[in-house]
Amino acid sequence: MSPDRFAGRVAVVTGAASGLGRATAEGLAREGARVLLFDRDAAGLKAAMAACPGAVAVQGDVTSAADQARLAEEAGRLGPVTLLATSAGTVGSTAPLTELAEEDWDRLFDVNVKGTWLTLRAILPLMRGAGGGAVVTFASAAGLTGSPALPAYSASKAAVVMMTRSLARVHAPEGIRVNCVCPGSIETPMLEATFADAPGPEARARREAEFRARHPLGRFGRAEEVAASVLFLLSDDAAFTTGIALPVDGGRLA
Ligand SMILES: NC(=O)c1ccc[n+]([C@@H]2O[C@H](COP(=O)([O-])OP(=O)(O)OC[C@H]3O[C@@H](n4cnc5c(N)ncnc54)[C@H](O)[C@@H]3O)[C@@H](O)[C@H]2O)c1
């Protein structure tokens, strides 16, 4: 960690009220960035603001183009925007695809895919105006390999990986790098929701053990461990790295 790795830079972080987004926002603030926090959770945003010195918050929904326009307007006011992390996402239902309700599929793709796209659509023009920058999107290890437990989620995160790679190619000539992280199971409220969704305590314990066993390092990850990789990809240390989908997964995909 360096107190000035991001000094004077303006960073936008979606999903900043919880988990990986919050850890990313805190890391950026600690290392000198002025952070704009975006989330739909007002109470969570307030707590995140307190943990990120100098941060500004915009409450909104990533699936709303109007909210994203407000985000871009506020970001533009803070100065040239050169950093973006799109952590807002949802895990959705663990139902098998043959039983998944259509509205659950639509909501999952709305938040994870359309929401990420709308953020990129809102913020990339600001980055172009700033003369370059770095973006990290949030996919998942489940976006790089099939997931029997979360098939719809897996499909939505695979879409994020390919959107990231396409954008990396399009925006490289403008000095904008676009990468994504693919976390394994990380201890956040989202992982807890995945376990809480199990039908009863025994099924929950089974699911938890099953998820843990997928990681050769023998444990779940911590939000700070993912944030450290996000900060690396956002930083000039990764100046020649664009278009990658970086697993941060305790060896799950090894
Ligand atoms: N935790 C894991 O094990 C894990 C693993 C792989 C990938 N991921 C991905 O990392 C990202 C962050 O996950 P997390 O574990 O921190 O989850 P989390 O639930 O702790 O935090 C997600 C945040 O996104 C916000 N959000 C959700 N939908 C939103 C919407 N429509 N508009 C605005 N904000 C919205 C929530 O309010 C919350 O603050 C997600 O994209 C997730 O899919 C997480």
PDB file of C-alpha atoms and ligand atoms in Angstrom:
ATOM      1  CA  MET A   1       0.000   0.000   0.000  1.00  0.00           C
ATOM      2  CA  SER A   2       1.187   3.489  -0.827  1.00  0.00           C
ATOM      3  CA  PRO A   3      -0.597   6.529   0.586  1.00  0.00           C
ATOM      4  CA  ASP A   4      -0.300   8.330  -2.739  1.00  0.00           C
ATOM      5  CA  ARG A   5      -0.676   5.620  -5.410  1.00  0.00           C
ATOM      6  CA  PHE A   6      -3.949   7.285  -6.473  1.00  0.00           C
ATOM      7  CA  ALA A   7      -3.309  10.803  -5.144  1.00  0.00           C
ATOM      8  CA  GLY A   8      -5.374  13.460  -6.911  1.00  0.00           C
ATOM      9  CA  ARG A   9      -7.336  10.882  -8.948  1.00  0.00           C
ATOM     10  CA  VAL A  10     -11.131  10.714  -9.100  1.00  0.00           C
ATOM     11  CA  ALA A  11     -12.570   7.190  -8.795  1.00  0.00           C
ATOM     12  CA  VAL A  12     -16.125   5.944  -9.270  1.00  0.00           C
ATOM     13  CA  VAL A  13     -17.111   2.745  -7.447  1.00  0.00           C
ATOM     14  CA  THR A  14     -20.521   1.095  -7.867  1.00  0.00           C
ATOM     15  CA  GLY A  15     -21.826  -1.337  -5.272  1.00  0.00           C
ATOM     16  CA  ALA A  16     -19.735   0.690  -2.830  1.00  0.00           C
ATOM     17  CA  ALA A  17     -22.040   0.190   0.157  1.00  0.00           C
ATOM     18  CA  SER A  18     -21.033  -3.407   0.816  1.00  0.00           C
ATOM     19  CA  GLY A  19     -18.534  -6.209   0.367  1.00  0.00           C
ATOM     20  CA  LEU A  20     -16.028  -5.982  -2.462  1.00  0.00           C
ATOM     21  CA  GLY A  21     -17.147  -2.545  -3.662  1.00  0.00           C
ATOM     22  CA  ARG A  22     -16.779  -1.089  -0.212  1.00  0.00           C
ATOM     23  CA  ALA A  23     -13.350  -2.671   0.316  1.00  0.00           C
ATOM     24  CA  THR A  24     -12.271  -1.283  -3.081  1.00  0.00           C
ATOM     25  CA  ALA A  25     -13.574   2.196  -2.234  1.00  0.00           C
ATOM     26  CA  GLU A  26     -11.830   2.149   1.144  1.00  0.00           C
ATOM     27  CA  GLY A  27      -8.563   1.051  -0.467  1.00  0.00           C
ATOM     28  CA  LEU A  28      -8.740   3.791  -3.099  1.00  0.00           C
ATOM     29  CA  ALA A  29      -9.506   6.436  -0.465  1.00  0.00           C
ATOM     30  CA  ARG A  30      -6.651   5.186   1.736  1.00  0.00           C
ATOM     31  CA  GLU A  31      -4.278   5.524  -1.201  1.00  0.00           C
ATOM     32  CA  GLY A  32      -5.253   9.095  -2.014  1.00  0.00           C
ATOM     33  CA  ALA A  33      -8.186   8.957  -4.472  1.00  0.00           C
ATOM     34  CA  ARG A  34     -11.317  11.100  -4.250  1.00  0.00           C
ATOM     35  CA  VAL A  35     -14.010   8.414  -4.407  1.00  0.00           C
ATOM     36  CA  LEU A  36     -17.570   8.684  -5.665  1.00  0.00           C
ATOM     37  CA  LEU A  37     -19.631   5.913  -4.100  1.00  0.00           C
ATOM     38  CA  PHE A  38     -22.713   4.646  -5.929  1.00  0.00           C
ATOM     39  CA  ASP A  39     -25.225   2.175  -4.525  1.00  0.00           C
ATOM     40  CA  ARG A  40     -28.940   1.780  -4.009  1.00  0.00           C
ATOM     41  CA  ASP A  41     -28.513   1.136  -0.263  1.00  0.00           C
ATOM     42  CA  ALA A  42     -28.709   4.509   1.526  1.00  0.00           C
ATOM     43  CA  ALA A  43     -27.709   3.267   4.998  1.00  0.00           C
ATOM     44  CA  GLY A  44     -24.791   1.267   3.591  1.00  0.00           C
ATOM     45  CA  LEU A  45     -23.620   4.309   1.627  1.00  0.00           C
ATOM     46  CA  LYS A  46     -23.626   6.408   4.767  1.00  0.00           C
ATOM     47  CA  ALA A  47     -21.443   3.883   6.577  1.00  0.00           C
ATOM     48  CA  ALA A  48     -19.103   3.610   3.589  1.00  0.00           C
ATOM     49  CA  MET A  49     -18.773   7.418   3.412  1.00  0.00           C
ATOM     50  CA  ALA A  50     -17.600   7.440   7.012  1.00  0.00           C
ATOM     51  CA  ALA A  51     -14.891   4.920   6.126  1.00  0.00           C
ATOM     52  CA  CYS A  52     -13.694   6.769   2.992  1.00  0.00           C
ATOM     53  CA  PRO A  53     -12.262  10.198   3.791  1.00  0.00           C
ATOM     54  CA  GLY A  54     -13.369  12.853   1.284  1.00  0.00           C
ATOM     55  CA  ALA A  55     -15.829  10.542  -0.471  1.00  0.00           C
ATOM     56  CA  VAL A  56     -19.061  11.678  -2.117  1.00  0.00           C
ATOM     57  CA  ALA A  57     -22.103   9.429  -2.492  1.00  0.00           C
ATOM     58  CA  VAL A  58     -24.863   9.101  -5.057  1.00  0.00           C
ATOM     59  CA  GLN A  59     -27.751   6.814  -4.246  1.00  0.00           C
ATOM     60  CA  GLY A  60     -29.242   5.051  -7.240  1.00  0.00           C
ATOM     61  CA  ASP A  61     -29.915   1.853  -9.112  1.00  0.00           C
ATOM     62  CA  VAL A  62     -27.400   0.616 -11.696  1.00  0.00           C
ATOM     63  CA  THR A  63     -30.258  -0.595 -13.902  1.00  0.00           C
ATOM     64  CA  SER A  64     -31.629   2.950 -14.247  1.00  0.00           C
ATOM     65  CA  ALA A  65     -30.185   5.067 -17.069  1.00  0.00           C
ATOM     66  CA  ALA A  66     -31.499   8.184 -15.296  1.00  0.00           C
ATOM     67  CA  ASP A  67     -29.623   7.280 -12.083  1.00  0.00           C
ATOM     68  CA  GLN A  68     -26.481   6.580 -14.097  1.00  0.00           C
ATOM     69  CA  ALA A  69     -26.803  10.000 -15.745  1.00  0.00           C
ATOM     70  CA  ARG A  70     -26.918  11.573 -12.255  1.00  0.00           C
ATOM     71  CA  LEU A  71     -23.829   9.555 -11.341  1.00  0.00           C
ATOM     72  CA  ALA A  72     -21.933  10.822 -14.391  1.00  0.00           C
ATOM     73  CA  GLU A  73     -22.993  14.413 -13.696  1.00  0.00           C
ATOM     74  CA  GLU A  74     -21.787  14.239 -10.083  1.00  0.00           C
ATOM     75  CA  ALA A  75     -18.561  12.488 -11.118  1.00  0.00           C
ATOM     76  CA  GLY A  76     -17.848  15.187 -13.707  1.00  0.00           C
ATOM     77  CA  ARG A  77     -18.122  17.810 -10.950  1.00  0.00           C
ATOM     78  CA  LEU A  78     -15.330  16.180  -8.941  1.00  0.00           C
ATOM     79  CA  GLY A  79     -12.756  16.585 -11.715  1.00  0.00           C
ATOM     80  CA  PRO A  80     -11.316  14.350 -14.447  1.00  0.00           C
ATOM     81  CA  VAL A  81     -12.508  10.793 -13.806  1.00  0.00           C
ATOM     82  CA  THR A  82      -9.749   8.254 -14.484  1.00  0.00           C
ATOM     83  CA  LEU A  83     -10.700   5.253 -12.304  1.00  0.00           C
ATOM     84  CA  LEU A  84     -13.811   3.057 -12.315  1.00  0.00           C
ATOM     85  CA  ALA A  85     -14.733  -0.137 -10.452  1.00  0.00           C
ATOM     86  CA  THR A  86     -18.147  -1.676 -11.177  1.00  0.00           C
ATOM     87  CA  SER A  87     -18.875  -3.934  -8.222  1.00  0.00           C
ATOM     88  CA  ALA A  88     -22.693  -3.646  -8.024  1.00  0.00           C
ATOM     89  CA  GLY A  89     -24.140  -7.072  -8.646  1.00  0.00           C
ATOM     90  CA  THR A  90     -26.504  -9.715  -7.412  1.00  0.00           C
ATOM     91  CA  VAL A  91     -26.260 -13.478  -7.066  1.00  0.00           C
ATOM     92  CA  GLY A  92     -29.944 -14.161  -7.688  1.00  0.00           C
ATOM     93  CA  SER A  93     -31.665 -17.482  -7.234  1.00  0.00           C
ATOM     94  CA  THR A  94     -29.889 -20.825  -6.840  1.00  0.00           C
ATOM     95  CA  ALA A  95     -32.762 -22.602  -8.624  1.00  0.00           C
ATOM     96  CA  PRO A  96     -31.786 -24.958 -11.470  1.00  0.00           C
ATOM     97  CA  LEU A  97     -32.279 -23.362 -14.898  1.00  0.00           C
ATOM     98  CA  THR A  98     -35.241 -25.644 -15.575  1.00  0.00           C
ATOM     99  CA  GLU A  99     -37.033 -24.197 -12.536  1.00  0.00           C
ATOM    100  CA  LEU A 100     -35.834 -20.596 -12.596  1.00  0.00           C
ATOM    101  CA  ALA A 101     -38.610 -17.983 -12.868  1.00  0.00           C
ATOM    102  CA  GLU A 102     -38.411 -15.673 -15.874  1.00  0.00           C
ATOM    103  CA  GLU A 103     -38.452 -12.565 -13.675  1.00  0.00           C
ATOM    104  CA  ASP A 104     -35.467 -13.914 -11.688  1.00  0.00           C
ATOM    105  CA  TRP A 105     -33.488 -14.412 -14.903  1.00  0.00           C
ATOM    106  CA  ASP A 106     -34.420 -10.904 -16.096  1.00  0.00           C
ATOM    107  CA  ARG A 107     -33.502  -9.257 -12.781  1.00  0.00           C
ATOM    108  CA  LEU A 108     -30.123 -11.031 -12.667  1.00  0.00           C
ATOM    109  CA  PHE A 109     -29.194  -9.952 -16.182  1.00  0.00           C
ATOM    110  CA  ASP A 110     -30.583  -6.459 -15.565  1.00  0.00           C
ATOM    111  CA  VAL A 111     -28.332  -5.858 -12.574  1.00  0.00           C
ATOM    112  CA  ASN A 112     -25.191  -7.789 -13.543  1.00  0.00           C
ATOM    113  CA  VAL A 113     -25.055  -7.213 -17.294  1.00  0.00           C
ATOM    114  CA  LYS A 114     -27.209  -4.199 -18.138  1.00  0.00           C
ATOM    115  CA  GLY A 115     -26.175  -2.431 -14.919  1.00  0.00           C
ATOM    116  CA  THR A 116     -22.483  -2.872 -15.713  1.00  0.00           C
ATOM    117  CA  TRP A 117     -23.043  -1.741 -19.299  1.00  0.00           C
ATOM    118  CA  LEU A 118     -24.984   1.373 -18.214  1.00  0.00           C
ATOM    119  CA  THR A 119     -22.183   2.356 -15.821  1.00  0.00           C
ATOM    120  CA  LEU A 120     -19.583   1.908 -18.546  1.00  0.00           C
ATOM    121  CA  ARG A 121     -21.744   3.884 -20.956  1.00  0.00           C
ATOM    122  CA  ALA A 122     -22.059   6.713 -18.442  1.00  0.00           C
ATOM    123  CA  ILE A 123     -18.446   6.894 -17.259  1.00  0.00           C
ATOM    124  CA  LEU A 124     -16.257   5.928 -20.253  1.00  0.00           C
ATOM    125  CA  PRO A 125     -16.929   9.233 -22.061  1.00  0.00           C
ATOM    126  CA  LEU A 126     -15.696  11.103 -18.960  1.00  0.00           C
ATOM    127  CA  MET A 127     -12.556   8.984 -18.960  1.00  0.00           C
ATOM    128  CA  ARG A 128     -12.010   9.667 -22.640  1.00  0.00           C
ATOM    129  CA  GLY A 129     -12.369  13.383 -21.850  1.00  0.00           C
ATOM    130  CA  ALA A 130      -9.768  12.981 -19.110  1.00  0.00           C
ATOM    131  CA  GLY A 131      -7.298  11.542 -21.622  1.00  0.00           C
ATOM    132  CA  GLY A 132      -7.321   7.945 -20.334  1.00  0.00           C
ATOM    133  CA  GLY A 133      -7.884   5.814 -17.284  1.00  0.00           C
ATOM    134  CA  ALA A 134      -8.468   2.337 -15.926  1.00  0.00           C
ATOM    135  CA  VAL A 135     -11.609   0.275 -15.387  1.00  0.00           C
ATOM    136  CA  VAL A 136     -12.138  -2.903 -13.385  1.00  0.00           C
ATOM    137  CA  THR A 137     -15.404  -4.777 -13.810  1.00  0.00           C
ATOM    138  CA  PHE A 138     -16.536  -7.547 -11.466  1.00  0.00           C
ATOM    139  CA  ALA A 139     -17.169 -10.934 -13.034  1.00  0.00           C
ATOM    140  CA  SER A 140     -16.649 -14.164 -11.095  1.00  0.00           C
ATOM    141  CA  ALA A 141     -14.792 -17.469 -11.191  1.00  0.00           C
ATOM    142  CA  ALA A 142     -18.287 -18.689 -12.114  1.00  0.00           C
ATOM    143  CA  GLY A 143     -18.025 -16.537 -15.241  1.00  0.00           C
ATOM    144  CA  LEU A 144     -15.025 -18.557 -16.417  1.00  0.00           C
ATOM    145  CA  THR A 145     -16.303 -22.057 -15.668  1.00  0.00           C
ATOM    146  CA  GLY A 146     -19.730 -23.668 -15.466  1.00  0.00           C
ATOM    147  CA  SER A 147     -21.484 -23.466 -12.099  1.00  0.00           C
ATOM    148  CA  PRO A 148     -24.006 -26.208 -11.267  1.00  0.00           C
ATOM    149  CA  ALA A 149     -25.103 -24.246  -8.168  1.00  0.00           C
ATOM    150  CA  LEU A 150     -25.500 -20.866  -9.904  1.00  0.00           C
ATOM    151  CA  PRO A 151     -26.068 -21.428 -13.630  1.00  0.00           C
ATOM    152  CA  ALA A 152     -27.851 -18.157 -14.445  1.00  0.00           C
ATOM    153  CA  TYR A 153     -25.346 -16.149 -12.403  1.00  0.00           C
ATOM    154  CA  SER A 154     -22.526 -17.937 -14.218  1.00  0.00           C
ATOM    155  CA  ALA A 155     -24.029 -16.934 -17.592  1.00  0.00           C
ATOM    156  CA  SER A 156     -24.421 -13.307 -16.495  1.00  0.00           C
ATOM    157  CA  LYS A 157     -20.802 -13.105 -15.329  1.00  0.00           C
ATOM    158  CA  ALA A 158     -19.517 -14.697 -18.551  1.00  0.00           C
ATOM    159  CA  ALA A 159     -21.255 -11.799 -20.318  1.00  0.00           C
ATOM    160  CA  VAL A 160     -19.342  -9.343 -18.107  1.00  0.00           C
ATOM    161  CA  VAL A 161     -16.040 -11.037 -19.029  1.00  0.00           C
ATOM    162  CA  MET A 162     -16.698 -10.694 -22.756  1.00  0.00           C
ATOM    163  CA  MET A 163     -17.979  -7.112 -22.450  1.00  0.00           C
ATOM    164  CA  THR A 164     -14.734  -6.301 -20.608  1.00  0.00           C
ATOM    165  CA  ARG A 165     -12.517  -7.894 -23.241  1.00  0.00           C
ATOM    166  CA  SER A 166     -14.344  -6.171 -26.117  1.00  0.00           C
ATOM    167  CA  LEU A 167     -14.093  -2.787 -24.413  1.00  0.00           C
ATOM    168  CA  ALA A 168     -10.389  -3.334 -23.718  1.00  0.00           C
ATOM    169  CA  ARG A 169      -9.795  -3.659 -27.448  1.00  0.00           C
ATOM    170  CA  VAL A 170     -11.998  -0.705 -28.369  1.00  0.00           C
ATOM    171  CA  HIS A 171     -10.630   1.750 -25.816  1.00  0.00           C
ATOM    172  CA  ALA A 172      -6.922   0.818 -25.740  1.00  0.00           C
ATOM    173  CA  PRO A 173      -6.047   3.471 -28.361  1.00  0.00           C
ATOM    174  CA  GLU A 174      -7.578   6.087 -26.039  1.00  0.00           C
ATOM    175  CA  GLY A 175      -5.331   5.064 -23.154  1.00  0.00           C
ATOM    176  CA  ILE A 176      -8.190   3.393 -21.277  1.00  0.00           C
ATOM    177  CA  ARG A 177      -7.436  -0.044 -19.824  1.00  0.00           C
ATOM    178  CA  VAL A 178     -10.370  -2.357 -19.069  1.00  0.00           C
ATOM    179  CA  ASN A 179      -9.871  -5.495 -16.975  1.00  0.00           C
ATOM    180  CA  CYS A 180     -12.053  -7.633 -14.761  1.00  0.00           C
ATOM    181  CA  VAL A 181     -11.623  -9.615 -11.573  1.00  0.00           C
ATOM    182  CA  CYS A 182     -13.107 -13.081 -11.202  1.00  0.00           C
ATOM    183  CA  PRO A 183     -13.400 -13.776  -7.474  1.00  0.00           C
ATOM    184  CA  GLY A 184     -13.972 -17.202  -5.987  1.00  0.00           C
ATOM    185  CA  SER A 185     -16.173 -17.376  -2.890  1.00  0.00           C
ATOM    186  CA  ILE A 186     -15.470 -14.307  -0.781  1.00  0.00           C
ATOM    187  CA  GLU A 187     -16.887 -13.645   2.681  1.00  0.00           C
ATOM    188  CA  THR A 188     -19.406 -10.861   2.037  1.00  0.00           C
ATOM    189  CA  PRO A 189     -23.162 -10.446   2.533  1.00  0.00           C
ATOM    190  CA  MET A 190     -23.627 -11.870  -0.988  1.00  0.00           C
ATOM    191  CA  LEU A 191     -21.968 -15.172  -0.095  1.00  0.00           C
ATOM    192  CA  GLU A 192     -24.019 -15.305   3.089  1.00  0.00           C
ATOM    193  CA  ALA A 193     -27.184 -14.819   0.979  1.00  0.00           C
ATOM    194  CA  THR A 194     -26.169 -17.770  -1.200  1.00  0.00           C
ATOM    195  CA  PHE A 195     -25.941 -19.973   1.884  1.00  0.00           C
ATOM    196  CA  ALA A 196     -29.086 -18.554   3.502  1.00  0.00           C
ATOM    197  CA  ASP A 197     -31.002 -19.545   0.367  1.00  0.00           C
ATOM    198  CA  ALA A 198     -30.432 -23.263   1.147  1.00  0.00           C
ATOM    199  CA  PRO A 199     -33.539 -25.200   2.245  1.00  0.00           C
ATOM    200  CA  GLY A 200     -32.719 -25.765   5.922  1.00  0.00           C
ATOM    201  CA  PRO A 201     -29.624 -25.850   8.167  1.00  0.00           C
ATOM    202  CA  GLU A 202     -28.287 -29.185   6.893  1.00  0.00           C
ATOM    203  CA  ALA A 203     -28.505 -28.152   3.266  1.00  0.00           C
ATOM    204  CA  ARG A 204     -26.857 -24.872   4.223  1.00  0.00           C
ATOM    205  CA  ALA A 205     -23.936 -26.625   5.951  1.00  0.00           C
ATOM    206  CA  ARG A 206     -23.562 -28.945   2.939  1.00  0.00           C
ATOM    207  CA  ARG A 207     -23.525 -26.041   0.513  1.00  0.00           C
ATOM    208  CA  GLU A 208     -21.007 -24.137   2.610  1.00  0.00           C
ATOM    209  CA  ALA A 209     -18.679 -27.155   2.809  1.00  0.00           C
ATOM    210  CA  GLU A 210     -19.090 -27.766  -0.921  1.00  0.00           C
ATOM    211  CA  PHE A 211     -18.215 -24.149  -1.776  1.00  0.00           C
ATOM    212  CA  ARG A 212     -15.203 -24.146   0.569  1.00  0.00           C
ATOM    213  CA  ALA A 213     -13.879 -27.430  -0.854  1.00  0.00           C
ATOM    214  CA  ARG A 214     -13.667 -25.889  -4.328  1.00  0.00           C
ATOM    215  CA  HIS A 215     -10.820 -23.648  -3.167  1.00  0.00           C
ATOM    216  CA  PRO A 216      -7.456 -25.431  -2.942  1.00  0.00           C
ATOM    217  CA  LEU A 217      -6.307 -22.838  -0.397  1.00  0.00           C
ATOM    218  CA  GLY A 218      -8.980 -24.380   1.853  1.00  0.00           C
ATOM    219  CA  ARG A 219     -10.864 -21.246   2.845  1.00  0.00           C
ATOM    220  CA  PHE A 220     -13.064 -18.451   1.542  1.00  0.00           C
ATOM    221  CA  GLY A 221     -11.417 -15.204   0.453  1.00  0.00           C
ATOM    222  CA  ARG A 222     -11.650 -11.852   2.193  1.00  0.00           C
ATOM    223  CA  ALA A 223     -12.965  -8.673   0.576  1.00  0.00           C
ATOM    224  CA  GLU A 224      -9.624  -6.928   1.133  1.00  0.00           C
ATOM    225  CA  GLU A 225      -7.854  -9.660  -0.832  1.00  0.00           C
ATOM    226  CA  VAL A 226     -10.011  -8.960  -3.885  1.00  0.00           C
ATOM    227  CA  ALA A 227      -9.696  -5.184  -3.410  1.00  0.00           C
ATOM    228  CA  ALA A 228      -5.890  -5.534  -3.460  1.00  0.00           C
ATOM    229  CA  SER A 229      -6.096  -7.102  -6.944  1.00  0.00           C
ATOM    230  CA  VAL A 230      -8.580  -4.464  -8.109  1.00  0.00           C
ATOM    231  CA  LEU A 231      -6.263  -1.688  -6.924  1.00  0.00           C
ATOM    232  CA  PHE A 232      -3.345  -3.321  -8.718  1.00  0.00           C
ATOM    233  CA  LEU A 233      -5.309  -3.430 -11.994  1.00  0.00           C
ATOM    234  CA  LEU A 234      -6.405   0.195 -11.552  1.00  0.00           C
ATOM    235  CA  SER A 235      -2.871   1.359 -10.787  1.00  0.00           C
ATOM    236  CA  ASP A 236       0.003   2.243 -13.085  1.00  0.00           C
ATOM    237  CA  ASP A 237       1.691  -0.968 -11.899  1.00  0.00           C
ATOM    238  CA  ALA A 238      -0.644  -2.644 -14.407  1.00  0.00           C
ATOM    239  CA  ALA A 239       0.073  -0.092 -17.176  1.00  0.00           C
ATOM    240  CA  PHE A 240       0.610  -2.821 -19.825  1.00  0.00           C
ATOM    241  CA  THR A 241      -2.297  -5.010 -18.717  1.00  0.00           C
ATOM    242  CA  THR A 242      -5.675  -4.738 -20.410  1.00  0.00           C
ATOM    243  CA  GLY A 243      -8.437  -7.160 -21.383  1.00  0.00           C
ATOM    244  CA  ILE A 244      -7.653  -9.749 -18.712  1.00  0.00           C
ATOM    245  CA  ALA A 245     -10.072 -11.667 -16.486  1.00  0.00           C
ATOM    246  CA  LEU A 246      -8.044 -12.184 -13.315  1.00  0.00           C
ATOM    247  CA  PRO A 247      -9.128 -15.041 -11.048  1.00  0.00           C
ATOM    248  CA  VAL A 248      -8.820 -14.153  -7.348  1.00  0.00           C
ATOM    249  CA  ASP A 249     -10.096 -17.507  -6.246  1.00  0.00           C
ATOM    250  CA  GLY A 250      -7.787 -19.410  -3.902  1.00  0.00           C
ATOM    251  CA  GLY A 251      -6.779 -21.692  -6.771  1.00  0.00           C
ATOM    252  CA  ARG A 252     -10.318 -22.721  -7.730  1.00  0.00           C
ATOM    253  CA  LEU A 253      -9.610 -22.489 -11.455  1.00  0.00           C
ATOM    254  CA  ALA A 254      -6.055 -23.818 -11.269  1.00  0.00           C
TER     255      ALA A 254
HETATM  256  N1  LIG B   1     -18.737 -12.408  -2.692  1.00  0.00           N
HETATM  257  C1  LIG B   1     -18.412 -13.313  -3.582  1.00  0.00           C
HETATM  258  O1  LIG B   1     -18.163 -14.492  -3.246  1.00  0.00           O
HETATM  259  C2  LIG B   1     -18.307 -12.931  -5.044  1.00  0.00           C
HETATM  260  C3  LIG B   1     -17.716 -13.877  -5.899  1.00  0.00           C
HETATM  261  C4  LIG B   1     -17.598 -13.575  -7.244  1.00  0.00           C
HETATM  262  C5  LIG B   1     -18.039 -12.361  -7.735  1.00  0.00           C
HETATM  263  N2  LIG B   1     -18.629 -11.469  -6.897  1.00  0.00           N
HETATM  264  C6  LIG B   1     -19.107 -10.213  -7.484  1.00  0.00           C
HETATM  265  O2  LIG B   1     -18.527  -9.116  -6.828  1.00  0.00           O
HETATM  266  C7  LIG B   1     -19.438  -8.015  -6.793  1.00  0.00           C
HETATM  267  C8  LIG B   1     -19.633  -7.565  -5.358  1.00  0.00           C
HETATM  268  O3  LIG B   1     -20.169  -8.637  -4.594  1.00  0.00           O
HETATM  269  P1  LIG B   1     -20.242  -8.592  -3.016  1.00  0.00           P
HETATM  270  O4  LIG B   1     -19.929  -9.936  -2.537  1.00  0.00           O
HETATM  271  O5  LIG B   1     -19.496  -7.416  -2.532  1.00  0.00           O
HETATM  272  O6  LIG B   1     -21.822  -8.379  -2.820  1.00  0.00           O
HETATM  273  P2  LIG B   1     -22.611  -7.521  -1.737  1.00  0.00           P
HETATM  274  O7  LIG B   1     -24.002  -8.015  -1.828  1.00  0.00           O
HETATM  275  O8  LIG B   1     -21.910  -7.525  -0.430  1.00  0.00           O
HETATM  276  O9  LIG B   1     -22.539  -6.049  -2.327  1.00  0.00           O
HETATM  277  C9  LIG B   1     -23.157  -5.718  -3.538  1.00  0.00           C
HETATM  278  C10 LIG B   1     -23.531  -4.246  -3.500  1.00  0.00           C
HETATM  279  O10 LIG B   1     -24.152  -3.940  -4.738  1.00  0.00           O
HETATM  280  C11 LIG B   1     -25.311  -3.167  -4.472  1.00  0.00           C
HETATM  281  N3  LIG B   1     -26.289  -3.348  -5.531  1.00  0.00           N
HETATM  282  C12 LIG B   1     -26.910  -4.515  -5.871  1.00  0.00           C
HETATM  283  N4  LIG B   1     -27.796  -4.281  -6.848  1.00  0.00           N
HETATM  284  C13 LIG B   1     -27.733  -2.950  -7.121  1.00  0.00           C
HETATM  285  C14 LIG B   1     -28.422  -2.117  -8.016  1.00  0.00           C
HETATM  286  N5  LIG B   1     -29.365  -2.596  -8.831  1.00  0.00           N
HETATM  287  N6  LIG B   1     -28.094  -0.808  -8.044  1.00  0.00           N
HETATM  288  C15 LIG B   1     -27.157  -0.303  -7.207  1.00  0.00           C
HETATM  289  N7  LIG B   1     -26.496  -1.037  -6.325  1.00  0.00           N
HETATM  290  C16 LIG B   1     -26.770  -2.355  -6.281  1.00  0.00           C
HETATM  291  C17 LIG B   1     -25.840  -3.676  -3.138  1.00  0.00           C
HETATM  292  O11 LIG B   1     -26.692  -2.728  -2.523  1.00  0.00           O
HETATM  293  C18 LIG B   1     -24.548  -3.925  -2.381  1.00  0.00           C
HETATM  294  O12 LIG B   1     -24.144  -2.779  -1.679  1.00  0.00           O
HETATM  295  C19 LIG B   1     -20.729  -8.521  -7.450  1.00  0.00           C
HETATM  296  O13 LIG B   1     -20.753  -8.112  -8.802  1.00  0.00           O
HETATM  297  C20 LIG B   1     -20.599 -10.027  -7.337  1.00  0.00           C
HETATM  298  O14 LIG B   1     -21.340 -10.688  -8.309  1.00  0.00           O
HETATM  299  C21 LIG B   1     -18.753 -11.725  -5.556  1.00  0.00           C
END
